[in-house]
Amino acid sequence: MAEATIRDVARYAGVGVGTVSRVLNNSPSVADTTRSKVLSAIEILNYSPNQTARRLSSGKTMAIGVLVPFFTNASVVRRLQGIVEVLADSDYDLVLFDVEKTQNRDKLLTNIASRKMVDGLLILSLRPHDRDMQRFLQAELPAVLVDANHPQLSRIVVDNVWGAETAVNHLIDLGHTRIAYISDYRENPFNFSPTSDRYAGYCHALQAAAIPYNPNYYREGALDREEARHLAHDLLTLREPPTAIFAYSDTQAIGVLQAAQDLDLQIPQDLAVIGYDDIETAVYLDLTTIRQSLYESGVKGAQLLLEIMQTPLTEPVEIKLPTELIVRKTTMTSEVIYTA
Amino acid sequence: MAEATIRDVARYAGVGVGTVSRVLNNSPSVADTTRSKVLSAIEILNYSPNQTARRLSSGKTMAIGVLVPFFTNASVVRRLQGIVEVLADSDYDLVLFDVEKTQNRDKLLTNIASRKMVDGLLILSLRPHDRDMQRFLQAELPAVLVDANHPQLSRIVVDNVWGAETAVNHLIDLGHTRIAYISDYRENPFNFSPTSDRYAGYCHALQAAAIPYNPNYYREGALDREEARHLAHDLLTLREPPTAIFAYSDTQAIGVLQAAQDLDLQIPQDLAVIGYDDIETAVYLDLTTIRQSLYESGVKGAQLLLEIMQTPLTEPVEIKLPTELIVRKTTMTSEVIYTA
DNA sequence: CTGTTAGCGCATTCAC
DNA sequence: GTGAATGCGCTAACAG
C-alpha cells in the first residue's frame, strides 16, 4: 500500500485538494461538515502530509540549523542542550551541523545560506567570515551567534576579557605572582574570538598588578585535556615554575590537575588552579572556575532566533550574559570553601 | 536579486534544464564543452540548487533522524558524538529529535515515519512500540536501535544483564553482602529495556551467591544525580545500611558519592560504590564502573544504518558491544588501583 | 549527448 | 465555501 497523498484524501472525501489543504492548515473558511468529512478520510487513509512537498510549495523549511564546532567539547554540548530545550517546544526541526574540519566549515556555511536548507541558523562559538555574512544577508537568512561576535549579526556573548581578568585577579589576591596561562590556540582557523579576549584579560590583570608578563608562562594548545596535561607538565618542570595556572577551559584545568598529580604537587598549596566554564565536572572536582551561563546561552540564542524569524530586526542586538567567579578548593584551602 | 534557479542557469548557458541537472549530478553523459559552459553559468549566477526541490523530486530527503531521550543525559550525549562523527563524513544531514516528554515521543515517531521526514532513523535508548514498528515497516524506513532492543529492528546492544552481574559480583568478591542497588525507574514510559536487564543482573548475582534479596536495598528514581543522592542518603541511614551500592549510571553513582561525603563516610572503607557507563567524569573521580562503549555504539549504529540504507537487510541484525569492569578507587583501596 | 516534458505533493491563487 | 488550475525547483524518463 503506497502512501496516501492529498489527492487520495480529496477523492475519498469527495472534495477538492484545495479543501483538504485548508483543513490541514486550519483555515477558518471550511464548513464544519466538509471539515469532518475530510478529517475522517484522513483518518481512514492514514494520511499524513509530506513534509518535503509542503516545504517546497510553502517556501519554508521549518528547520533551524545549528552550526557547532567540535561537538565533543563539553561547553558546546551544554549550550546545545539549551537550544534543544527551546526548539523542542517549537515547530522547527533541529538540523545539526558539526564542523570539525575547516573545509567542512566553509562548504557548510556557503551551502546552508544559499541552498535554503534552513529557515534560521544558530552558530556556536564560531565567527563567520565576512564573505559568509554576505551570503546570510543576501539570502535573508536569520542567524544568531552564540559565544561569538560579529557586528552584523545578533549575538549572545559573555565578557571574556572581564572573566579572564577576574580569574587572574583572584590568583593575584591570593598572593600569586608567578601565574601561567594555558590557552586554546589564539590563531585558529575558526576565528574563535573568546581566545584572544581571555588572553587580553590575562595580560590586563597582570599589568594592573605590575606583574611582568613572562612569555614562558604562556602556553597554548588544543582544547583538550591530555594536551593541557602535557603543557602543564612543561610549565611545572621549569626551573622557576608558576605557583598558579589559569586554564582557558575547565577541561584543560582538569589536565592541569592531572599533571600536578603526576608530579605529586599539592593543590592548592603547591599549585593553584583556576578554570573557565563551570562545567558539571568542575563541581565534582572542586575546581575554582569562572562560571558562564552555558545552558542559558543556548536558551537565549534559540529564543532570540525564533523572535527574529518572526519579526526581523532593523539592526543586530547583543545580549550579554553574566560571568561569575566560583571559588572552590583548587585555589583556596579548605577552611574557606565555597559549597555548591 | 532573487535566487537563481536551474532554469536561469539553463537559459544563460544556452542549454536545457536537463543538462544542467546532469552537470549538477555528475552524470558522465555530458560533453566537456557543454559541461564547462554550464559550470561557468553556475559560477556567474552564483547558483546553488535548492535542497527542498531536489528532495521532492528525487524522493529522498538526504537526512537522517536521530531520536534521543533526555539529551541532557551524559551517556546519550556520548553516543550522539559517535553518530555525529560518522554522519559528518556522509552526505546526510542530521536531524535531532529530542523527546523529553512522552507525548512528544508518540507524535514524533508517528510523524517521522509517515511524513517522510528522513531517509533513515537512529533511535537511542528507546524501545519503540509495536504500532510504531508497523509504521516503520510500512514506510520502509530503515531504522537502527542503539542501546535498545526490538526483534524487528537492527540494533546495537550491550549485555546489560551481564554488566550488572559483573558489577555486583565484583562487590561480592570484595566480601560485601549488604549490597544495595539504585536503579532508574523500571516502569518508565519510554520502554527503556536496559533498566530491567540490569535489575535482573543484580538479582542473579545475589542469588548465585546465596545472598537474600533485601527489598530495602532496592531503590529507584530518575536518572539524576540529586535524586540518587537522596536515595543513597536514605539507604545509608537505614538501621542496617548497605556496605556497597551499585548505581544504574555513573551520574547516579556520583550522587551516591556525594551522599557518602554528606555523611562523612570513607570510600571505599565505609562504603563501596560502583557505577555504570564509564563516562569521562568517572575517570576523574576514580569511580569503579562498568564500561560500555558509548561513543563506539554511536559510530557502529550510524555505520550500520548507512549500510542498511544502501542495501536493505533481509532480516534485522544485532551487534553486541562488549562491556568491561573498570576497577578504580571507589571499591578497592589504593594499593591495587587500576590506572587509566 | 541533449532538449523537452511530465511529475514529485502540496499551498495558493483564482473564479464560481 | 469550494473546486480547478498554476507553480514551487528539481529529477528522470523520453525522444531525438
PDB file of C-alpha atoms in Angstrom, chain B residues 184 206 273 297:
ATOM      1  CA  ASP B 184      16.442   4.130  37.125  1.00  0.00           C
ATOM      2  CA  LEU B 206      22.883 -12.054  44.564  1.00  0.00           C
ATOM      3  CA  VAL B 273      30.432   2.350  45.124  1.00  0.00           C
ATOM      4  CA  SER B 297      27.869   2.422  19.894  1.00  0.00           C
TER       5      SER B 297
END
